[in-house]
Tab-separated table of C-alpha atoms in Angstrom:
chain	number	residue	atom	x	y	z
E	17	MET	CA	0.000	0.000	0.000
E	18	SER	CA	1.306	3.450	-0.910
E	19	LEU	CA	0.880	6.310	1.530
E	20	GLY	CA	1.676	10.018	1.480
E	21	THR	CA	4.748	12.142	2.185
E	22	VAL	CA	6.666	12.696	5.424
E	23	CYS	CA	8.933	15.701	5.975
E	24	LEU	CA	11.764	15.710	8.555
E	25	VAL	CA	12.430	19.158	10.006
E	26	GLY	CA	14.442	20.514	12.915
E	27	SER	CA	17.428	22.579	13.997
E	28	PRO	CA	20.955	21.884	12.704
E	29	ASN	CA	22.649	18.725	13.961
E	30	ALA	CA	19.485	17.342	15.554
E	31	GLY	CA	20.014	14.116	13.599
E	32	LYS	CA	17.449	14.428	10.802
E	33	SER	CA	19.757	12.908	8.187
E	34	THR	CA	20.624	9.956	10.429
E	35	ILE	CA	16.933	9.179	10.907
E	36	PHE	CA	16.326	9.709	7.172
E	37	ASN	CA	19.006	7.114	6.372
E	38	ARG	CA	17.371	4.690	8.829
E	39	PHE	CA	14.066	5.173	7.024
E	40	VAL	CA	15.343	4.674	3.465
E	41	GLY	CA	17.902	2.000	4.354
E	42	SER	CA	20.959	3.718	2.898
E	43	ARG	CA	23.407	6.521	3.551
E	44	LYS	CA	21.716	8.739	0.991
E	45	ALA	CA	21.960	11.833	3.172
E	46	ILE	CA	25.346	13.134	4.326
E	47	VAL	CA	25.848	12.597	8.061
E	48	GLN	CA	28.437	14.614	9.991
E	49	ASP	CA	28.692	16.194	13.414
E	50	THR	CA	29.034	19.616	11.771
E	51	PRO	CA	25.782	21.605	11.959
E	52	GLY	CA	24.250	22.668	8.648
E	53	VAL	CA	25.608	19.888	6.439
E	54	THR	CA	22.229	19.314	4.772
E	55	ARG	CA	21.217	22.517	2.976
E	56	ASP	CA	18.957	21.113	0.272
E	57	ARG	CA	16.015	18.727	0.343
E	58	ILE	CA	16.680	15.040	-0.216
E	59	TYR	CA	13.947	12.587	-1.223
E	60	GLY	CA	13.728	8.883	-0.463
E	61	THR	CA	11.241	6.030	-0.176
E	62	CYS	CA	10.563	4.176	3.060
E	63	GLU	CA	8.912	0.743	3.287
E	64	TRP	CA	7.376	-0.336	6.564
E	65	LEU	CA	4.871	-3.124	7.278
E	66	THR	CA	4.019	-3.624	3.566
E	67	LYS	CA	3.394	0.103	3.180
E	68	THR	CA	5.518	2.719	1.458
E	69	PHE	CA	5.772	6.475	1.772
E	70	THR	CA	7.976	9.303	0.522
E	71	VAL	CA	10.298	10.908	3.055
E	72	ILE	CA	12.013	14.305	2.693
E	73	ASP	CA	15.138	15.356	4.590
E	74	THR	CA	15.570	19.131	4.983
E	75	GLY	CA	18.228	21.567	6.140
E	76	GLY	CA	18.465	22.763	9.726
E	77	ILE	CA	16.616	25.934	10.755
E	78	GLU	CA	18.361	28.427	13.044
E	79	VAL	CA	17.294	31.668	14.698
E	80	LYS	CA	20.573	33.369	13.749
E	81	ASN	CA	20.803	34.630	10.183
E	82	LYS	CA	23.718	32.407	9.177
E	83	PRO	CA	24.834	31.683	5.569
E	84	PHE	CA	22.257	29.813	3.454
E	85	GLN	CA	19.499	30.258	6.060
E	86	ALA	CA	17.189	32.119	3.652
E	87	SER	CA	17.590	29.342	1.064
E	88	ILE	CA	17.170	26.601	3.692
E	89	ARG	CA	13.973	28.178	5.026
E	90	ALA	CA	12.567	28.404	1.490
E	91	GLN	CA	13.399	24.724	0.918
E	92	VAL	CA	11.816	23.720	4.220
E	93	GLN	CA	8.669	25.713	3.461
E	94	LEU	CA	8.259	23.899	0.122
E	95	ALA	CA	8.733	20.566	1.881
E	96	LEU	CA	6.122	21.506	4.490
E	97	ASP	CA	3.659	22.461	1.755
E	98	GLU	CA	4.221	19.112	0.045
E	99	ALA	CA	4.113	16.928	3.174
E	100	ASP	CA	1.107	15.105	4.606
E	101	LEU	CA	2.856	14.594	7.947
E	102	ILE	CA	5.794	16.340	9.656
E	103	VAL	CA	8.355	14.707	11.929
E	104	PHE	CA	9.958	17.399	14.087
E	105	VAL	CA	13.382	16.065	15.114
E	106	VAL	CA	14.847	17.596	18.285
E	107	ASP	CA	18.111	16.946	20.144
E	108	GLY	CA	17.475	15.076	23.408
E	109	LYS	CA	21.030	15.657	24.662
E	110	LYS	CA	20.972	19.401	23.947
E	111	GLY	CA	17.487	19.941	25.317
E	112	LEU	CA	14.857	22.476	24.288
E	113	SER	CA	16.404	25.428	22.436
E	114	GLY	CA	15.482	28.729	20.800
E	115	ASP	CA	15.955	27.082	17.401
E	116	ASP	CA	13.343	24.482	18.347
E	117	ASP	CA	10.912	27.279	19.236
E	118	ALA	CA	11.543	28.879	15.819
E	119	VAL	CA	10.806	25.609	14.039
E	120	ALA	CA	7.678	25.048	16.144
E	121	LYS	CA	6.309	28.443	15.039
E	122	MET	CA	6.666	27.379	11.396
E	123	LEU	CA	4.836	24.136	12.147
E	124	TYR	CA	1.954	25.907	13.911
E	125	MET	CA	1.365	27.883	10.701
E	126	SER	CA	1.579	24.795	8.462
E	127	ASP	CA	-1.591	23.280	9.922
E	128	LYS	CA	-0.193	19.773	9.286
E	129	PRO	CA	-0.085	16.838	11.761
E	130	VAL	CA	3.244	16.722	13.631
E	131	ILE	CA	5.191	14.031	15.490
E	132	VAL	CA	7.972	15.235	17.798
E	133	ALA	CA	10.902	12.786	17.653
E	134	VAL	CA	13.385	13.307	20.493
E	135	ASN	CA	16.638	12.036	19.008
E	136	LYS	CA	19.916	10.918	20.662
E	137	VAL	CA	18.139	9.187	23.556
E	138	ASP	CA	20.698	6.391	23.662
E	139	ARG	CA	20.261	5.199	27.267
E	140	ILE	CA	17.319	4.571	29.580
E	141	GLU	CA	18.533	7.191	32.069
E	142	GLU	CA	18.220	9.854	29.336
E	143	MET	CA	14.460	9.316	29.023
E	144	ASP	CA	13.764	12.068	31.585
E	145	SER	CA	14.779	14.710	29.031
E	146	VAL	CA	11.947	13.662	26.713
E	147	SER	CA	9.249	15.249	28.903
E	148	ASP	CA	10.835	18.709	28.418
E	149	PHE	CA	9.587	18.731	24.835
E	150	TYR	CA	5.918	18.647	25.854
E	151	ALA	CA	6.422	22.417	26.180
E	152	LEU	CA	6.394	22.699	22.386
E	153	GLY	CA	2.665	22.022	22.457
E	154	LEU	CA	2.858	19.499	19.610
E	155	GLY	CA	1.701	16.352	21.364
E	156	GLU	CA	3.452	13.398	22.984
E	157	PRO	CA	7.139	13.140	22.017
E	158	VAL	CA	8.641	9.863	20.796
E	159	ALA	CA	12.112	8.920	22.081
E	160	VAL	CA	14.520	7.585	19.427
E	161	SER	CA	18.188	7.085	18.702
E	162	GLY	CA	18.911	7.475	15.006
E	163	ALA	CA	22.525	6.413	15.512
E	164	HIS	CA	21.628	3.121	17.208
E	165	GLY	CA	18.154	2.461	15.737
E	166	ILE	CA	16.436	2.566	19.129
E	167	GLY	CA	12.753	3.506	18.914
E	168	ILE	CA	12.789	3.826	15.109
E	169	GLY	CA	10.217	1.033	14.762
E	170	ASP	CA	7.860	2.787	17.199
E	171	LEU	CA	8.288	6.036	15.273
E	172	LEU	CA	7.516	4.298	11.962
E	173	ASP	CA	4.443	2.632	13.486
E	174	LYS	CA	3.130	6.040	14.496
E	175	ILE	CA	3.922	7.554	11.087
E	176	VAL	CA	2.101	4.787	9.201
E	177	SER	CA	-0.934	5.071	11.491
E	178	MET	CA	-1.206	8.826	10.849
E	179	LEU	CA	-0.437	8.992	7.109
E	180	PRO	CA	-3.313	9.153	4.636
E	181	GLU	CA	-3.474	6.769	1.696
E	182	LYS	CA	-2.711	8.392	-1.651
E	183	ASP	CA	-5.788	9.224	-3.648
E	184	ILE	CA	-4.831	7.657	-6.992
E	185	PRO	CA	-7.445	8.245	-9.710
E	186	ASP	CA	-9.052	5.188	-11.259
E	187	TYR	CA	-9.467	5.748	-14.986
E	188	GLY	CA	-10.937	2.330	-15.738
E	189	ASP	CA	-10.020	0.948	-19.172
E	190	ALA	CA	-8.241	4.127	-20.291
E	191	ILE	CA	-4.662	3.949	-21.581
E	192	THR	CA	-2.650	6.179	-19.285
E	193	PHE	CA	0.489	7.762	-20.701
E	194	SER	CA	2.808	10.552	-19.609
E	195	LEU	CA	5.003	13.066	-21.395
E	196	ILE	CA	8.515	13.395	-20.005
E	197	GLY	CA	11.686	15.085	-21.165
E	198	ARG	CA	14.134	17.870	-20.568
E	199	PRO	CA	12.760	21.395	-20.078
E	200	ASN	CA	11.632	23.214	-23.227
E	201	VAL	CA	11.411	20.160	-25.508
E	202	GLY	CA	7.755	20.904	-26.282
E	203	LYS	CA	5.753	18.754	-23.887
E	204	SER	CA	3.066	21.365	-23.303
E	205	SER	CA	2.808	22.151	-27.036
E	206	LEU	CA	2.371	18.448	-27.816
E	207	SER	CA	-0.152	18.084	-25.009
E	208	ASN	CA	-2.214	20.899	-26.498
E	209	ARG	CA	-2.032	19.290	-29.957
E	210	LEU	CA	-3.208	15.926	-28.667
E	211	LEU	CA	-6.023	17.454	-26.646
E	212	GLY	CA	-6.977	20.023	-29.264
E	213	LYS	CA	-7.125	22.869	-26.753
E	214	GLU	CA	-4.876	25.249	-24.861
E	215	ARG	CA	-4.971	23.339	-21.574
E	216	THR	CA	-1.375	24.050	-20.537
E	217	ILE	CA	0.807	27.149	-20.689
E	218	VAL	CA	3.221	27.231	-23.641
E	219	SER	CA	6.303	29.458	-23.681
E	220	ASP	CA	9.975	29.368	-24.640
E	221	ILE	CA	11.069	29.784	-21.011
E	222	GLU	CA	12.515	26.560	-19.608
E	223	GLY	CA	10.522	25.025	-16.782
E	224	THR	CA	7.177	26.791	-17.364
E	225	THR	CA	5.193	23.679	-16.403
E	226	ARG	CA	5.822	22.914	-12.726
E	227	ASP	CA	3.194	20.296	-11.911
E	228	SER	CA	1.571	17.336	-13.647
E	229	ILE	CA	-1.841	17.691	-15.286
E	230	ASP	CA	-4.181	14.758	-16.023
E	231	SER	CA	-6.405	15.081	-19.085
E	232	GLN	CA	-8.948	12.479	-20.216
E	233	PHE	CA	-9.958	12.220	-23.881
E	234	VAL	CA	-11.244	9.736	-26.479
E	235	ASN	CA	-9.657	8.930	-29.851
E	236	ASP	CA	-11.098	6.385	-32.305
E	237	GLY	CA	-13.225	4.887	-29.554
E	238	GLN	CA	-10.280	4.391	-27.178
E	239	ASN	CA	-10.143	6.193	-23.825
E	240	TYR	CA	-6.840	7.874	-22.949
E	241	VAL	CA	-5.436	9.798	-20.002
E	242	LEU	CA	-2.546	12.125	-20.782
E	243	ILE	CA	-0.281	13.188	-17.918
E	244	ASP	CA	1.772	16.243	-18.841
E	245	THR	CA	4.728	16.597	-16.488
E	246	ALA	CA	7.185	19.307	-15.643
E	247	GLY	CA	10.634	19.135	-17.243
E	248	LEU	CA	12.981	16.601	-15.666
E	249	VAL	CA	16.712	17.155	-15.441
E	250	LYS	CA	19.534	14.899	-14.258
E	251	ARG	CA	19.286	14.336	-10.503
E	252	GLY	CA	22.714	15.820	-9.794
E	253	MET	CA	21.803	18.939	-11.775
E	254	ILE	CA	18.573	19.839	-9.982
E	255	TYR	CA	19.593	22.974	-8.114
E	256	GLU	CA	16.455	25.047	-7.663
E	257	ALA	CA	13.927	24.043	-5.037
E	258	ILE	CA	11.094	24.390	-7.539
E	259	ASP	CA	12.819	21.935	-9.889
E	260	LYS	CA	12.993	19.330	-7.135
E	261	TYR	CA	9.288	19.821	-6.540
E	262	ALA	CA	8.649	19.310	-10.265
E	263	ALA	CA	10.898	16.249	-10.383
E	264	ILE	CA	9.058	14.303	-7.701
E	265	ARG	CA	5.721	15.145	-9.339
E	266	ALA	CA	7.066	13.803	-12.649
E	267	LEU	CA	8.249	10.604	-10.978
E	268	GLU	CA	4.755	10.115	-9.553
E	269	ALA	CA	3.330	10.646	-13.048
E	270	ILE	CA	5.635	7.949	-14.456
E	271	GLU	CA	4.570	5.641	-11.635
E	272	ARG	CA	0.909	6.104	-12.612
E	273	SER	CA	1.527	5.680	-16.346
E	274	GLU	CA	1.579	2.502	-18.401
E	275	VAL	CA	3.213	4.127	-21.418
E	276	VAL	CA	5.838	6.858	-21.188
E	277	LEU	CA	6.628	9.228	-24.059
E	278	LEU	CA	10.138	10.670	-24.009
E	279	LEU	CA	10.373	13.867	-26.039
E	280	ILE	CA	13.716	14.574	-27.708
E	281	ASP	CA	14.624	17.971	-29.169
E	282	THR	CA	15.768	17.793	-32.801
E	283	GLU	CA	17.632	21.116	-32.543
E	284	THR	CA	19.749	20.279	-29.504
E	285	GLY	CA	20.029	16.595	-30.380
E	286	ILE	CA	20.266	13.733	-27.914
E	287	ARG	CA	21.912	14.721	-24.653
E	288	GLU	CA	23.118	12.758	-21.677
E	289	GLN	CA	20.187	14.143	-19.729
E	290	ASP	CA	17.762	12.363	-22.067
E	291	ALA	CA	19.184	9.000	-20.982
E	292	HIS	CA	18.862	9.981	-17.328
E	293	VAL	CA	15.297	11.208	-17.835
E	294	VAL	CA	14.074	8.063	-19.599
E	295	GLY	CA	16.014	6.016	-17.038
E	296	TYR	CA	13.232	6.754	-14.552
E	297	ALA	CA	10.744	5.019	-16.863
E	298	VAL	CA	13.106	2.104	-17.554
E	299	ASP	CA	13.645	1.580	-13.814
E	300	LYS	CA	9.873	1.358	-13.364
E	301	LYS	CA	9.638	-1.077	-16.320
E	302	LYS	CA	7.184	1.049	-18.274
E	303	ALA	CA	6.391	0.840	-21.974
E	304	VAL	CA	8.223	3.585	-23.892
E	305	VAL	CA	7.728	5.566	-27.100
E	306	LEU	CA	10.479	7.940	-28.253
E	307	VAL	CA	9.137	11.140	-29.814
E	308	VAL	CA	11.548	13.353	-31.762
E	309	ASN	CA	10.018	16.828	-31.661
E	310	LYS	CA	10.766	19.959	-33.761
E	311	TRP	CA	11.616	17.833	-36.814
E	312	ASP	CA	10.626	20.850	-38.951
E	313	LEU	CA	13.826	22.467	-37.622
E	314	ALA	CA	16.093	19.551	-38.578
E	315	LYS	CA	19.410	20.386	-40.198
E	316	THR	CA	19.492	20.418	-43.999
E	317	GLY	CA	20.178	16.907	-45.270
E	318	GLN	CA	19.547	15.252	-41.895
E	319	THR	CA	17.456	12.101	-42.337
E	320	GLN	CA	15.243	10.208	-39.935
E	321	GLU	CA	17.286	7.045	-40.482
E	322	GLU	CA	20.448	8.840	-39.386
E	323	PHE	CA	18.693	10.165	-36.300
E	324	LYS	CA	17.376	6.677	-35.517
E	325	LYS	CA	20.938	5.295	-35.705
E	326	ASP	CA	22.058	7.952	-33.233
E	327	ILE	CA	19.182	6.973	-30.935
E	328	ALA	CA	20.125	3.284	-31.237
E	329	ASN	CA	23.726	4.089	-30.282
E	330	ARG	CA	22.782	6.290	-27.344
E	331	PHE	CA	19.830	4.249	-26.048
E	332	LYS	CA	21.029	0.655	-26.433
E	333	PHE	CA	18.747	-0.346	-23.550
E	334	LEU	CA	15.705	0.973	-25.444
E	335	ASP	CA	16.013	-0.847	-28.767
E	336	TYR	CA	12.434	-2.091	-28.348
E	337	ALA	CA	10.927	1.430	-28.302
E	338	SER	CA	9.258	2.840	-31.409
E	339	VAL	CA	10.433	6.232	-32.713
E	340	VAL	CA	8.030	8.896	-33.991
E	341	PHE	CA	9.145	12.137	-35.689
E	342	ILE	CA	6.855	15.120	-35.194
E	343	SER	CA	6.505	18.872	-35.021
E	344	ALA	CA	4.213	19.828	-32.160
E	345	LYS	CA	4.249	23.402	-33.461
E	346	THR	CA	2.955	22.595	-36.968
E	347	GLY	CA	1.141	19.352	-36.091
E	348	ARG	CA	3.128	17.294	-38.583
E	349	GLY	CA	3.396	13.631	-37.542
E	350	VAL	CA	1.356	14.113	-34.346
E	351	ASP	CA	-1.314	11.750	-35.711
E	352	LYS	CA	1.212	8.891	-35.440
E	353	ILE	CA	1.641	9.250	-31.679
E	354	LEU	CA	-1.572	7.701	-30.353
E	355	PRO	CA	-1.286	4.610	-32.610
E	356	ALA	CA	2.261	4.166	-31.258
E	357	VAL	CA	0.970	4.574	-27.677
E	358	LYS	CA	-1.792	2.030	-28.266
E	359	LYS	CA	0.665	-0.413	-29.865
E	360	ALA	CA	3.048	-0.100	-26.895
E	361	TYR	CA	0.131	-0.598	-24.486
E	362	GLU	CA	-0.981	-3.761	-26.294
E	363	SER	CA	2.587	-5.095	-26.227
E	364	TYR	CA	2.769	-4.263	-22.527
E	365	HIS	CA	-0.303	-6.434	-21.889
E	366	LYS	CA	0.418	-9.250	-24.373
E	367	ARG	CA	0.320	-12.904	-23.299
E	368	ILE	CA	1.935	-15.899	-25.001
E	369	PRO	CA	0.313	-19.348	-24.728
E	370	THR	CA	2.399	-21.656	-22.546
E	371	SER	CA	2.788	-24.333	-25.209
E	372	ILE	CA	4.101	-21.868	-27.775
E	373	LEU	CA	6.389	-20.218	-25.225
E	374	ASN	CA	8.000	-23.544	-24.341
E	375	LYS	CA	8.522	-24.385	-28.000
E	376	ILE	CA	10.287	-21.056	-28.552
E	377	VAL	CA	12.529	-21.601	-25.523
E	378	ALA	CA	13.301	-25.210	-26.513
E	379	ASP	CA	14.179	-24.163	-30.069
E	380	ALA	CA	16.343	-21.343	-28.718
E	381	GLN	CA	18.338	-23.783	-26.574
E	382	ALA	CA	18.739	-26.176	-29.494
E	383	MET	CA	19.945	-23.447	-31.845
E	384	ASN	CA	22.258	-21.830	-29.317
E	385	PRO	CA	23.234	-24.019	-26.321
E	386	THR	CA	23.713	-22.196	-23.038
E	387	PRO	CA	27.305	-21.170	-22.200
E	388	LEU	CA	29.351	-22.469	-19.281
E	389	PHE	CA	28.964	-19.945	-16.458
E	390	ASN	CA	29.672	-20.111	-12.714
E	391	TYR	CA	31.015	-23.698	-13.137
E	392	GLY	CA	27.769	-24.908	-14.661
E	393	ARG	CA	25.534	-24.831	-17.713
E	394	LEU	CA	21.981	-23.511	-17.565
E	395	LYS	CA	19.197	-25.904	-18.529
E	396	ILE	CA	15.701	-24.469	-18.870
E	397	ILE	CA	13.177	-27.195	-18.140
E	398	PHE	CA	9.912	-25.275	-18.358
E	399	ALA	CA	8.829	-21.686	-19.111
E	400	SER	CA	5.712	-19.792	-18.073
E	401	GLN	CA	4.425	-16.253	-18.466
E	402	THR	CA	3.321	-15.185	-15.010
E	403	SER	CA	2.127	-11.622	-15.575
E	404	VAL	CA	1.813	-8.632	-17.908
E	405	ALA	CA	2.635	-4.917	-17.608
E	406	PRO	CA	5.392	-5.760	-18.291
E	407	PRO	CA	5.241	-9.290	-19.758
E	408	THR	CA	7.118	-11.438	-17.241
E	409	PHE	CA	8.489	-14.882	-18.063
E	410	VAL	CA	9.719	-17.352	-15.477
E	411	MET	CA	12.328	-19.855	-16.662
E	412	PHE	CA	12.316	-22.911	-14.391
E	413	CYS	CA	15.816	-24.320	-14.583
E	414	ASN	CA	18.468	-26.468	-12.928
E	415	ASP	CA	20.269	-23.532	-11.252
E	416	PRO	CA	19.599	-19.769	-11.705
E	417	ASN	CA	23.264	-19.060	-10.885
E	418	PHE	CA	24.225	-20.561	-14.262
E	419	ALA	CA	22.236	-17.901	-16.182
E	420	HIS	CA	24.530	-15.444	-17.958
E	421	PHE	CA	23.075	-12.018	-18.812
E	422	SER	CA	24.003	-12.457	-22.485
E	423	TYR	CA	21.850	-15.591	-22.710
E	424	THR	CA	18.955	-13.738	-21.090
E	425	ARG	CA	19.330	-11.126	-23.787
E	426	TYR	CA	19.375	-13.885	-26.416
E	427	LEU	CA	16.126	-15.353	-25.066
E	428	GLU	CA	14.511	-11.918	-25.090
E	429	ASN	CA	15.491	-11.458	-28.745
E	430	ARG	CA	13.993	-14.842	-29.642
E	431	LEU	CA	10.719	-13.866	-27.976
E	432	ARG	CA	10.684	-10.569	-29.846
E	433	ASP	CA	11.442	-12.371	-33.136
E	434	ASN	CA	8.354	-14.530	-32.692
E	435	PHE	CA	5.992	-11.960	-31.162
E	436	ASP	CA	5.622	-8.226	-31.635
E	437	PHE	CA	6.519	-6.605	-28.311
E	438	GLU	CA	7.304	-3.179	-29.794
E	439	GLY	CA	7.352	-0.507	-27.113
E	440	SER	CA	7.342	-2.871	-24.145
E	441	PRO	CA	10.156	-4.129	-21.920
E	442	LEU	CA	10.301	-7.859	-21.175
E	443	ASN	CA	11.110	-9.285	-17.776
E	444	ILE	CA	12.850	-12.709	-17.662
E	445	VAL	CA	13.497	-14.320	-14.287
E	446	TYR	CA	14.948	-17.710	-13.344
E	447	ARG	CA	13.771	-20.128	-10.670
E	448	GLN	CA	15.173	-23.471	-9.693
E	449	ARG	CA	12.909	-26.381	-10.611
E	450	LYS	CA	12.444	-28.525	-7.546
């Protein structure tokens, strides 16, 4: 079950990043004893008791006007606006401070539910300090030790009990697809073309669209939902707070989509950022269509075949995706997009009969015997498609450790040779036959 968003706030060096790392299970946030190390927001995903929620780590708030405080406060305010629940982390060893009072005033104005987590309570005799934080007027404090993991489970239990479930729209039989890409590649212009109305703002200023917009429409009797997202940039290059806000909204849009359209700018060509942007969709195993926009501005003599070769070289992991050349400005080629989306959706939901699947796998092994790997040779005894979206195939074998990635790729190619899976990733897993 997916829940909402939790924001960690507090004064510098209260231990927010340590608790954040406990939540997400990695050292994603920098942890030092120096106050003010975290200046920007950091996002992560926490899983607890079969439920997941987004967690945001923020910079420390101080009363004194120290360097970066104005930027930190702006970042924290955005995080508070986005959060469904706030965890106010305070320092149990330091005790109640003026900085804590300053943070509490911000939380009073946020009108969001708050949990006070008294951190650095490492020993039982330090529990007396917890009662001091009742003075904040934000409810019963929870004693934890981020460094040692003490009380973290109790804190997570309380968080899960207070978080609302995400209200995810149910669009029934509609094909849901999203538009992603670098800023200013023409997502809003294409959205307006597909919808036939000026639903979203269009300008030449990068980053005009900041949030995702869902639009339902019908084409040739098929229901669609288009999710237009804000421009995504490479994670390490997201500097402005507003861009981080846009990025997480775009990731949520990809999560809700079945088909993802990556827009590529003909003028600027394929950039490294494009691979990072579409990487979000690949990680989520979504169907993909590559849309080359502004083809009316292509260089003289440049052909679509040449551009496709460049795409194939740069996106080797996306050789299954169809490529559509368009001009959102003039409308040229836009009519090819929805058929490509529908084709990718059908591939994403395609099933292969078990008998035919096993014949394909048997023929593949006969034509190209498995290589020796990890002191053994893979033998696939039986194959079964267990699910769709994406199509997932389980290969029951003698030992999964003998499966080399190159042979998995070979099997995928054989499946694609026999069935049209254009636009859809395939998922092949191995299990030992008992």
